[in-house]
Structure formats: C-alpha cells, structure tokens
Short mmCIF file of C-alpha atoms and ligand atoms in Angstrom, two decimals:
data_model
loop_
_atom_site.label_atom_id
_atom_site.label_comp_id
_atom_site.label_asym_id
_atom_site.label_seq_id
_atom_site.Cartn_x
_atom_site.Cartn_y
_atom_site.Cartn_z
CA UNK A 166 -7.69 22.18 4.64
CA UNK A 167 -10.92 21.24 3.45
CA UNK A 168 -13.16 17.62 5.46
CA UNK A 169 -14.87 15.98 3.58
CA UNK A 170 -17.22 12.93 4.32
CA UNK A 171 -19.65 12.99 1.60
CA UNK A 172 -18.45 10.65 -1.56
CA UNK A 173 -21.09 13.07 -3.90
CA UNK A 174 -19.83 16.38 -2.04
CA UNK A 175 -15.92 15.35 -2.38
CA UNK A 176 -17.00 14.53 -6.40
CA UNK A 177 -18.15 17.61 -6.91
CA UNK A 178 -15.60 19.87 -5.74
CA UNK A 179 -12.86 18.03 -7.04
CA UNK A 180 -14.54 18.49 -10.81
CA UNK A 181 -14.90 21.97 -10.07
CA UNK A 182 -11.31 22.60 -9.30
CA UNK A 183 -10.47 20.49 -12.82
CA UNK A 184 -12.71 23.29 -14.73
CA UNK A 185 -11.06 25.65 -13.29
CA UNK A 186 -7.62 23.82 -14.47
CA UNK A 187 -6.24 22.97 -11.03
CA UNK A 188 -4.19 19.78 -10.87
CA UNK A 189 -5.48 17.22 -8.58
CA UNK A 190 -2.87 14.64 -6.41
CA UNK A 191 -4.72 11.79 -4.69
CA UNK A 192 -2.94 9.84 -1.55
CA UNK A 193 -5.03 6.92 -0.80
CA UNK A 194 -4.73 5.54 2.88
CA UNK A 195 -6.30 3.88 5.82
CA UNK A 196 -5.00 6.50 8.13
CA UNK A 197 -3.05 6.10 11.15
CA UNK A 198 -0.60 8.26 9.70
CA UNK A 199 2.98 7.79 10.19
CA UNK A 200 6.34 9.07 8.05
CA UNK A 201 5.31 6.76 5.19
CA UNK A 202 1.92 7.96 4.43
CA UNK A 203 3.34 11.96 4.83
CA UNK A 204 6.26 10.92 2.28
CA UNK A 205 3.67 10.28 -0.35
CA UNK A 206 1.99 13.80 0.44
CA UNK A 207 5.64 15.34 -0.28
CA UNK A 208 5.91 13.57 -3.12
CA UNK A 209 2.51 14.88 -4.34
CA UNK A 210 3.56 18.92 -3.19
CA UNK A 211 7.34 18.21 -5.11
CA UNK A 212 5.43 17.03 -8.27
CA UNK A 213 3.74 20.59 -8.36
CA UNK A 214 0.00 19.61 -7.13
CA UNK A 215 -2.54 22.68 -6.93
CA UNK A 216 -4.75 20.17 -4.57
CA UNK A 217 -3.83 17.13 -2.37
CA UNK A 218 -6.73 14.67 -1.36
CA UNK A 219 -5.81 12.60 1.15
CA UNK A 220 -8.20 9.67 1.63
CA UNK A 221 -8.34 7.82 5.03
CA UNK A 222 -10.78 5.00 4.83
CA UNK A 223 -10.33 1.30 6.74
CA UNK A 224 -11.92 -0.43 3.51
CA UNK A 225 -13.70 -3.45 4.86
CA UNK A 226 -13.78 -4.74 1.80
CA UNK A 227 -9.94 -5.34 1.16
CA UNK A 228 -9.87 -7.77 5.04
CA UNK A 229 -10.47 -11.56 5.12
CA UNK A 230 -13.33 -12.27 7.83
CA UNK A 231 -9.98 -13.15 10.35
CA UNK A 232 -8.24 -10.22 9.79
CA UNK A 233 -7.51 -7.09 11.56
CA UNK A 234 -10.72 -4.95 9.83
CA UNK A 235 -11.91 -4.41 13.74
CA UNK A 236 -8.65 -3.51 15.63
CA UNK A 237 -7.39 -1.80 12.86
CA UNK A 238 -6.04 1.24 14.20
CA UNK A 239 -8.42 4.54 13.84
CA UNK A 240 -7.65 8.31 14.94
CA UNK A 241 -9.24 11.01 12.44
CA UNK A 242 -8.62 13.70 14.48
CA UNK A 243 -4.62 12.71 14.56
CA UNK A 244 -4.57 12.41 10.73
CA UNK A 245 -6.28 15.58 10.08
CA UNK A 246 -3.86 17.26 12.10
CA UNK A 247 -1.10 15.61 10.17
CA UNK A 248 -2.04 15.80 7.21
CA UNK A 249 -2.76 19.60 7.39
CA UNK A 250 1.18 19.89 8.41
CA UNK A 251 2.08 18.16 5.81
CA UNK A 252 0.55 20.30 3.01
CA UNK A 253 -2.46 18.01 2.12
CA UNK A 254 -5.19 20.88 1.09
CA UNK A 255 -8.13 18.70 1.79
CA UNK A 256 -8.82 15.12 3.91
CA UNK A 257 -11.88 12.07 2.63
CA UNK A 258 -13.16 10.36 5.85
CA UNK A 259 -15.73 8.16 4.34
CA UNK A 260 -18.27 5.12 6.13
CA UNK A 261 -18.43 2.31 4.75
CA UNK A 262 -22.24 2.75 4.69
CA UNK A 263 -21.18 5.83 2.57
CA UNK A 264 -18.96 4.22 0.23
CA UNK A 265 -20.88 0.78 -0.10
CA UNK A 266 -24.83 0.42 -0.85
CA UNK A 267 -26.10 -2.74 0.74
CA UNK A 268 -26.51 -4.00 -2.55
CA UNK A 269 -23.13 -3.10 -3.79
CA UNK A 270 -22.30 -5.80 -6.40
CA UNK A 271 -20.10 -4.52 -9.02
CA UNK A 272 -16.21 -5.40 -8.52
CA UNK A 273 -12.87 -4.43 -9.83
CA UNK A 274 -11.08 -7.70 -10.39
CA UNK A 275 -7.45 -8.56 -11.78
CA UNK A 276 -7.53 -11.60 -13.16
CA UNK A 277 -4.60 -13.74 -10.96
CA UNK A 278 -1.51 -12.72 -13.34
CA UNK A 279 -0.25 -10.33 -10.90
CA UNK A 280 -2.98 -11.38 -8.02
CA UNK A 281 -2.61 -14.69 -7.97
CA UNK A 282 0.89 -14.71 -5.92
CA UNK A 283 2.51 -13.31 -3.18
CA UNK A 284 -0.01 -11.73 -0.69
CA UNK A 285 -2.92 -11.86 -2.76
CA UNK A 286 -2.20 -15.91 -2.54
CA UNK A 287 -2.91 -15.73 1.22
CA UNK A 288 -5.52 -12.71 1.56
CA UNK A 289 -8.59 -14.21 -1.24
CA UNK A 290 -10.30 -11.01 -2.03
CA UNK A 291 -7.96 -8.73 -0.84
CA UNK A 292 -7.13 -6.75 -4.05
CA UNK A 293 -10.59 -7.01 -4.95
CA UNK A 294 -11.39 -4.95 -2.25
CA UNK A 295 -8.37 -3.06 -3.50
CA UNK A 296 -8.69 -2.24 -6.60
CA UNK A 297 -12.36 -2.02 -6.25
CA UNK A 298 -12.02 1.00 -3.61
CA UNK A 299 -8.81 2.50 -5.41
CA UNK A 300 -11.20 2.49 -8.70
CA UNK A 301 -13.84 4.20 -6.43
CA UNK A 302 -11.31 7.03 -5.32
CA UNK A 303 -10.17 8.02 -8.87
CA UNK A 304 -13.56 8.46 -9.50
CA UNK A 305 -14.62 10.83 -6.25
CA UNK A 306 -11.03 12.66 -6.42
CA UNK A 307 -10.99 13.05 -10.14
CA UNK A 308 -6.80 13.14 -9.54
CA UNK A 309 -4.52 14.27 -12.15
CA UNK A 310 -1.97 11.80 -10.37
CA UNK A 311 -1.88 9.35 -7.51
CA UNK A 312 0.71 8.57 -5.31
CA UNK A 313 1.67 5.08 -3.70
CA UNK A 314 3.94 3.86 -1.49
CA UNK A 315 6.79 0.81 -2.82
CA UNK A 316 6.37 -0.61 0.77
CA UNK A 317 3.19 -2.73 -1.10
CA UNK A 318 5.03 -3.17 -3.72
CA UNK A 319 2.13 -5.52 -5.53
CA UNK A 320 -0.31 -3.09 -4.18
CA UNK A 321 0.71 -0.63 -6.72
CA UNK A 322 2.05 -2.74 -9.67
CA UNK A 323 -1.68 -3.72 -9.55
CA UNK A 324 -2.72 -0.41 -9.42
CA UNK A 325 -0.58 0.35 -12.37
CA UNK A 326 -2.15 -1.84 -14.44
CA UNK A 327 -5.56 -1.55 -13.60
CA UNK A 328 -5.07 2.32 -14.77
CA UNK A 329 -3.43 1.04 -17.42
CA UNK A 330 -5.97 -2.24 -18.42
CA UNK A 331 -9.15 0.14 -17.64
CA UNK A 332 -7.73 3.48 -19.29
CA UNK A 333 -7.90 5.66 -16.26
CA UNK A 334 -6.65 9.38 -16.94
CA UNK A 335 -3.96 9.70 -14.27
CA UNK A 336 -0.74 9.25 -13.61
CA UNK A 337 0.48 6.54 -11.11
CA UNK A 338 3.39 7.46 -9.09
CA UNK A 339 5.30 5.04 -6.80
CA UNK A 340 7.43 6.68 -3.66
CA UNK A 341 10.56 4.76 -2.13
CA UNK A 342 9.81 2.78 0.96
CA UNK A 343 10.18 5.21 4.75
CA UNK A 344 11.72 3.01 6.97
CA UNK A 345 12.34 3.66 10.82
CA UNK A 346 16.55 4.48 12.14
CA UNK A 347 15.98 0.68 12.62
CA UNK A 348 15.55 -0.20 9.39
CA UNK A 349 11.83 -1.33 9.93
CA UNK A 350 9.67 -0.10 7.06
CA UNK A 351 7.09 2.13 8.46
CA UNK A 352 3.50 1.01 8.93
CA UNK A 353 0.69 1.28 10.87
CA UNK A 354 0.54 -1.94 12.07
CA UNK A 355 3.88 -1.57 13.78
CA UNK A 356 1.76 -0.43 16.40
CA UNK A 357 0.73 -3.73 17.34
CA UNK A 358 4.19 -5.04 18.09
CA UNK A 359 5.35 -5.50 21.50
CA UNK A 360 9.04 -4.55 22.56
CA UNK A 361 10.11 -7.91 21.58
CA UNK A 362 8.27 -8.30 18.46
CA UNK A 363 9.76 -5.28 17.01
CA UNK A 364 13.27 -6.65 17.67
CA UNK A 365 12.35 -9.57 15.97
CA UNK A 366 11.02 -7.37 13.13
CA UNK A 367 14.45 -6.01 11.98
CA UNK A 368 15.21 -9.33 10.61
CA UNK A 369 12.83 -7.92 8.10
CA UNK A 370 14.67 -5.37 6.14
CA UNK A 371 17.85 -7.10 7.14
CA UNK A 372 17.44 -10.34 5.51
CA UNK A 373 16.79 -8.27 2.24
CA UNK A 374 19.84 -6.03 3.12
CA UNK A 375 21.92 -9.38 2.85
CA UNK A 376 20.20 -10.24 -0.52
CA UNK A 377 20.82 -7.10 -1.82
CA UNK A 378 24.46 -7.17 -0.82
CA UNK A 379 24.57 -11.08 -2.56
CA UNK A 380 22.72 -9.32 -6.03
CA UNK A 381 25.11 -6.72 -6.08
CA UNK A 382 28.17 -9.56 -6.22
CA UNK A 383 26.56 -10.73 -9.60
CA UNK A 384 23.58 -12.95 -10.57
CA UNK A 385 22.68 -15.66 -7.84
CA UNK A 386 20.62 -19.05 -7.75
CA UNK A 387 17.51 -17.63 -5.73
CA UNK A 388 16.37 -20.86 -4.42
CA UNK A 389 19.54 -21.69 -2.10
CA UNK A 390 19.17 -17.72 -1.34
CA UNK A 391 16.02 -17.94 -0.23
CA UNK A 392 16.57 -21.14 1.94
CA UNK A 393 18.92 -18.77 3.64
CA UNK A 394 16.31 -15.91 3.71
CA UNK A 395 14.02 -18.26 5.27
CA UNK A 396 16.39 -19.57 8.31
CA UNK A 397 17.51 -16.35 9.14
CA UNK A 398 13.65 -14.88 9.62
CA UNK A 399 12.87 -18.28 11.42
CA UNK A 400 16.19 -17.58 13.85
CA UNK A 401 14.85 -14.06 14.64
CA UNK A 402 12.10 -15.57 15.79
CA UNK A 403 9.21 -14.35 12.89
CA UNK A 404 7.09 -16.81 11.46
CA UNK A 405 8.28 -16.02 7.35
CA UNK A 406 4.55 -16.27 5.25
CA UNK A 407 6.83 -16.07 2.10
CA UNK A 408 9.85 -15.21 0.45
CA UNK A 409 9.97 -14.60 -2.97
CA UNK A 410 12.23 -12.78 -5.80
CA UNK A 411 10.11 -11.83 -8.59
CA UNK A 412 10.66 -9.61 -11.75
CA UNK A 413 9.85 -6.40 -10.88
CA UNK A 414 7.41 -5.37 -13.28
CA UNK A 415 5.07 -8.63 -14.31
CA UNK A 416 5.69 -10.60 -10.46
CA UNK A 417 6.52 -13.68 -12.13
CA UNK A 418 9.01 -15.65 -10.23
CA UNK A 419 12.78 -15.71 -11.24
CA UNK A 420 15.17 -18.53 -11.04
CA UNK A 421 18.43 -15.92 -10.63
CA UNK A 422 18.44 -12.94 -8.37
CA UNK A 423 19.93 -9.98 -10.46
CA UNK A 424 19.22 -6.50 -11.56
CA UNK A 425 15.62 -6.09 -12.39
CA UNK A 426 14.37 -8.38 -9.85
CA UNK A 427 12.30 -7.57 -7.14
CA UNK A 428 12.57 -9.45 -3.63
CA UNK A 429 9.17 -9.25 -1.48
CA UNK A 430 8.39 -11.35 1.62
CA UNK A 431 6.17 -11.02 4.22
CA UNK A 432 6.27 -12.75 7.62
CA UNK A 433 4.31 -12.98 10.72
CA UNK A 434 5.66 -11.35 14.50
CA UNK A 435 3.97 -12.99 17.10
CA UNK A 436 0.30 -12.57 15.85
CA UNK A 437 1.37 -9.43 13.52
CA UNK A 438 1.86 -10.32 9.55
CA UNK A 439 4.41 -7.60 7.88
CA UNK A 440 5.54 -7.15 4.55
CA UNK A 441 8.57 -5.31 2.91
CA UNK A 442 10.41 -5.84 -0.11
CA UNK A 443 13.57 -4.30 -1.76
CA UNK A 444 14.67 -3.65 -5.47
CA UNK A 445 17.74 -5.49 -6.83
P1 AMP B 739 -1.95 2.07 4.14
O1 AMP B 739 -2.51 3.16 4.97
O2 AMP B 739 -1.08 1.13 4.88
O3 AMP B 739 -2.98 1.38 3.28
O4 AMP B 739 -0.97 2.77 3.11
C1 AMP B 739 -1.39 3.83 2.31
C2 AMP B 739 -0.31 4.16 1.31
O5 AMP B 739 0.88 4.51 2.04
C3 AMP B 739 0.06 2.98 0.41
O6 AMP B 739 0.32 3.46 -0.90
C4 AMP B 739 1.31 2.45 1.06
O7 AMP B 739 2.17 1.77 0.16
C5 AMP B 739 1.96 3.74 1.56
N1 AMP B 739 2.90 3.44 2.64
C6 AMP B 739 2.65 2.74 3.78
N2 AMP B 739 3.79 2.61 4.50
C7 AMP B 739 4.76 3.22 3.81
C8 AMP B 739 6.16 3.42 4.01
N3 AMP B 739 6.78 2.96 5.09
N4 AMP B 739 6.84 4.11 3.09
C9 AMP B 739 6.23 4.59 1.96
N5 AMP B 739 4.92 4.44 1.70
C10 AMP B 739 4.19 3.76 2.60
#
C-alpha cells in the first residue's frame, strides 16, 4: 500500500495509473476507522477497482469554531494498518497547511436547496467545508468512482449533485449504513460516549425501527409520528436536535411517511451529537 502526504505527489500518480487505464475508487474519510469506513473499501474492491485511495483528513474546514475539530479522534498509524487489511492499495494523510494556502479563498457552495435543512441548518458552513474538500479530492485522486456511506445520508445526496451540478467524471456510489449488534450505526464519534450514553444511543436506530415498522403498515401523518419520535428519544434520555422525514432524493419535507421517504434525525448524548437515518 502506497502513503501518501503530498496533494501534488498523490495527483500525479493517480493520473499516471489513468494513462495507463487503471480504474481509480476514492473513499473519502476523517479516519478513525471503524466497520463503516472498511464497508465502503469493500464496496470499492466488489465494484472491480484496480486502485483504492483512501483519504483520511480531519478537514477543519467542514467544523463550526465549537465543534469537535480539536478532540476529534486521530490515529494514522491504526488506519494505515486497517486500511491495508482491507484491500485499500494506497492511503492520503494530508495537513491542513498542505491542503489549504493561507489565502485559500475559493469555495464549493450548494446553494440551501438541499443545504439549507437538516444538519446543514445547525452546522453554518459545514458542507462548505464539505463539498469544498470532497471537490478537492476528486481532483488529487482523479477516481473513476467514489464511495460514500448512507449513514450521512445528506452528506452524499449533496455530493451527488455537486458531481452532477459541476459535471465531475465519476461515479458516486452510496453503501448501506454498518451498524453495531446493538443497532448503533457505526461512527467514530461513538468513541466519545460513556457506558451510559451509549445505552441511551440505541434509542437512535430504534425510534426509526418503529417508524419503519408504522411505513410499512401504509402511508402515515408524519407530524403525530414524529411527536412520537421525539418523546421516545427525550425518554431515553438524548437530547433529539431534529427529526425529520424527507423525500429521499430532493430533502424536501413530506407531510405522509411512505415509500420513497427518507427519515433522518440527529440528536445529542450527553455532550455527543449523532445522526442516523433509515429508508422507508
Ligand atoms: P467520516 O470519517 O465520518 O467522515 O466518514 C467517512 C465516510 O464513511 C462517509 O462517506 C460516511 O458516510 C461513511 N461512514 C461513516 N460511518 C458509516 C457507517 N456506520 N456505515 C457506512 N458508512 C459509514
């Protein structure tokens, strides 16, 4: 498996293995590596990749100034090691001083329609960082395809059509959501949760268990639903940010859960904020 740190040296390999017709999978991360982020590295080997980049950069750019940026957590040598098990052929550990000039000033920005909700409603900036480093990456990694995880689902129906909106040549690919026996989804920040807190956090996937099971009865009024939704993360003791069932392609809101709707909430354990959603 092949390091690299350089933006310019990672550029030009990966255009050298596109002459010589290789096919390029990109699996953008912030490391920490857990079952989620190795998922989308299988995904990349089933979907016949010659290459797989995996990128593991913190972007400062995508955290509000009282967010987790510092504490995020960090272990390269870790990642490397899993990601070489996994099948990823080479690894992008970038600086920020590397990927950012002090006078950085040019942006990737969606304009609200799919950014204006949900969590990019309470993180200003965030998919601006986003889409601004994702952009960044397609252009260092030169990827025939990139995979994502459904676990942010806005995340990558942004990406989608920023590749789409911008003309990007590659492929977007979205894998399923890796959740723990639990039912937790799988994320790095679970490793901020104390005993209790990750309890609490099962009310997570649960509550959108019960919607799912309520969807699959026939169309429902969402608001009384997600009264319900709410109550039940407030009785596990989370702190619910939002709760929201959206259709699953443009993230507008919908009055009726049914097929084609997508449910996404997000909720705060103790001082941790989680998100997971689920597909009617
Ligand atoms: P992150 O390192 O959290 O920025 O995530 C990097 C990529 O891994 C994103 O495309 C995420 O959606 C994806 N990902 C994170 N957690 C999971 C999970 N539990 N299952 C599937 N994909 C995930």
């Amino acid at each position: 498996m092949k390091t690299f740190n350089d933006p310019k040296k990672l550029q030009r390999w990966a255009k050298a293995q596109r002459l010589a017709g290789r096919k390029i999978a990109l699996v953008p991360t912030m490391g920490a590596l857990h079952e989620g982020h190795l998922s989308l590295i299988a995904a990349a080997k089933k979907k016949g990749a010659d290459e797989i980049v995996v990128s593991v950069f913190v972007n400062p750019t995508q955290f509000g100034p009282k967010e987790d940026y510092a504490q995020y957590p960090r272990d390269h040598k870790a990642d490397a090691a899993k990601c070489r098990a996994a099948g990823a052929t080479a690894i992008f550990f970038p600086t920020p001083a590397n990927m950012y000039a002090s006078d950085h000033s040019v942006w990737v920005v969606e304009d609200g329609a799919l950014s204006g909700s949900l969590c990019g409603a309470r993180r200003p900036g965030h998919f601006r960082g986003v889409c601004t480093v994702v952009a960044k990456l397609f252009n260092l990694a030169h990827p025939n395809f990139a995979v994502f995880g459904q676990k942010d689902y806005q995340q990558a129906t942004i990406i989608r059509r920023m590749v789409r909106d911008l003309n990007f040549d590659l492929e977007i690919v979205v894998a399923p959501i890796v959740r723990e026996p639990s039912g937790l989804a799988r994320s790095s920040r679970n490793a901020y949760l104390s005993d209790d807190e990750r309890a609490h956090a099962l009310a997570l996937s649960r509550t959108l268990q019960a919607l799912k099971a309520q969807a699959a009865k026939g169309a429902r009024p969402w608001k009384a639903l997600q009264k319900k939704a709410w109550a039940a993360l407030e009785k596990a003791g989370l702190r619910p940010d939002y709760v929201e069932a959206v259709n699953a392609e443009t993230l507008a809101p919908v009055k009726t859960l049914a097929k084609g709707t997508a449910v996404l909430l997000a909720a705060y354990a103790g001082k941790t904020r989680l998100i997971d959603n689920v597909l009617m």
